[in-house]
Short mmCIF file of C-alpha atoms and ligand atoms in Angstrom, two decimals:
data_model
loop_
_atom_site.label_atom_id
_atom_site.label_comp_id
_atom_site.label_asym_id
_atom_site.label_seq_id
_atom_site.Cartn_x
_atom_site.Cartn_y
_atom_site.Cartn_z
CA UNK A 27 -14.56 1.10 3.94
CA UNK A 28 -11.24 -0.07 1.94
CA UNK A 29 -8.34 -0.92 4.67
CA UNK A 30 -4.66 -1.23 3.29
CA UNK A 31 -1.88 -2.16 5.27
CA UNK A 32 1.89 -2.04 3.67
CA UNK A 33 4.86 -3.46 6.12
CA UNK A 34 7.02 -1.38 4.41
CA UNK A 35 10.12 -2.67 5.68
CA UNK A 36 10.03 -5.56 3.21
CA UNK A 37 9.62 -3.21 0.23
CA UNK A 38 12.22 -3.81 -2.42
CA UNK A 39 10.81 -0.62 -4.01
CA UNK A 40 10.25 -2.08 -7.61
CA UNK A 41 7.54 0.31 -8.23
CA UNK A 42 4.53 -1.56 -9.39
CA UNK A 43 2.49 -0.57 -6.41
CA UNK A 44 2.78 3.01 -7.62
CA UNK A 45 2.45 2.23 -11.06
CA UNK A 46 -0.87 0.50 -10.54
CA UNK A 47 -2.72 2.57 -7.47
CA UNK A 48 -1.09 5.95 -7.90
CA UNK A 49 -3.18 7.63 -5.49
CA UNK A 50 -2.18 5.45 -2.67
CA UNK A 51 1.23 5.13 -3.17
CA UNK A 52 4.45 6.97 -4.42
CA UNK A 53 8.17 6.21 -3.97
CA UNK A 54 9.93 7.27 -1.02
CA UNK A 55 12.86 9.80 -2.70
CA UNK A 56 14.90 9.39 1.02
CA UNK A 57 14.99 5.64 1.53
CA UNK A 58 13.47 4.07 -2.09
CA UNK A 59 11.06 2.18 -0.55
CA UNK A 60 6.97 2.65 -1.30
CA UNK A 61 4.93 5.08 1.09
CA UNK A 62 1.29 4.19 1.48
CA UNK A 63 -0.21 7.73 1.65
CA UNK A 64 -2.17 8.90 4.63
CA UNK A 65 -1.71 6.46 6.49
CA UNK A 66 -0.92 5.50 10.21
CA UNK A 67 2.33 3.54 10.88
CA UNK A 68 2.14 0.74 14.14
CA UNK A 69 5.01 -1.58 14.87
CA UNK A 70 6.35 -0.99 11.00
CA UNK A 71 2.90 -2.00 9.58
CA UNK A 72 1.03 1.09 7.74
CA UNK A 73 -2.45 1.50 7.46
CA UNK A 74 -4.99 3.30 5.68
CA UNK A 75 -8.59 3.09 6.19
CA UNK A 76 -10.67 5.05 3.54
CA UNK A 77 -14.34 5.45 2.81
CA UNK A 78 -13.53 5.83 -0.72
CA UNK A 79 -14.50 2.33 -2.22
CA UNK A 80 -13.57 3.38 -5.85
CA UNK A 81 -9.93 2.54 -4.41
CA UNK A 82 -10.83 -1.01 -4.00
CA UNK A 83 -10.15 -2.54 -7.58
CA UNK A 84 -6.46 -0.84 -7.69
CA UNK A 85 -5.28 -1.35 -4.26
CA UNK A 86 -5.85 -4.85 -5.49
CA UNK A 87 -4.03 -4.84 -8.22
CA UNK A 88 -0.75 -3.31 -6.52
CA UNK A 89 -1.61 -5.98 -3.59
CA UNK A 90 -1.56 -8.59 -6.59
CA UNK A 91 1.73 -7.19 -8.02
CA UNK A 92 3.82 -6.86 -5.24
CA UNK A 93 6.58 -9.47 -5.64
CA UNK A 94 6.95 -9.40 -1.73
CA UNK A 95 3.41 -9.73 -0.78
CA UNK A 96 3.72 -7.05 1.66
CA UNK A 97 0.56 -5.52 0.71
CA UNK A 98 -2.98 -6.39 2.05
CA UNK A 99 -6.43 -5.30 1.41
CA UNK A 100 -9.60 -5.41 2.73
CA UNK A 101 -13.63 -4.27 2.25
CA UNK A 102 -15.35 -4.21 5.28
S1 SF4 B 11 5.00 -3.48 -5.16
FE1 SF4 B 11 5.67 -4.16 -3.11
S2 SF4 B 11 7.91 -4.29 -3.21
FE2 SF4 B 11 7.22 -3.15 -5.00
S3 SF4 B 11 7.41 -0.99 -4.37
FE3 SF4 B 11 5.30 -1.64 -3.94
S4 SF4 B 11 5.31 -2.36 -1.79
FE4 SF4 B 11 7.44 -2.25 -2.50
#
């Protein structure tokens, strides 16, 4: 299981989260900020928990990339 959180009100929405893990993220065209696809917002922190593993290495990258470090992963 790959978890991802994004607290997406820090987003500056430079775009290298998209750029990097396309599947899991794409800009927001109302607000400019990055969505975190399918996943489940709590107190302003989104999350998305995903079987897919194959995910993993990306969501990395974008978590690396992020010049706000609002993005965290985990394998569990
Ligand atoms: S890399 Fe970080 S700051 Fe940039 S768009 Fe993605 S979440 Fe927002």
């Amino acid at each position: 299981m790959v978890v991802i959180t994004l607290q997406r009100n820090k987003c500056i929405g430079c775009n290298y989260c998209v750029e990097l893990a396309p599947g899991q993220f794409q800009m927001s065209k109302k607000d400019g900020k990055s969505v975190l696809l399918h996943a489940q917002e709590k107190k302003g922190f989104f999350t998305l928990k995903s079987p897919d593993e194959t995910i993993y290495d990306v969501a990395v990258e974008a978590k690396k990339a992020c010049p706000v470090k609002i993005i965290a992963v985990k394998q569990m």
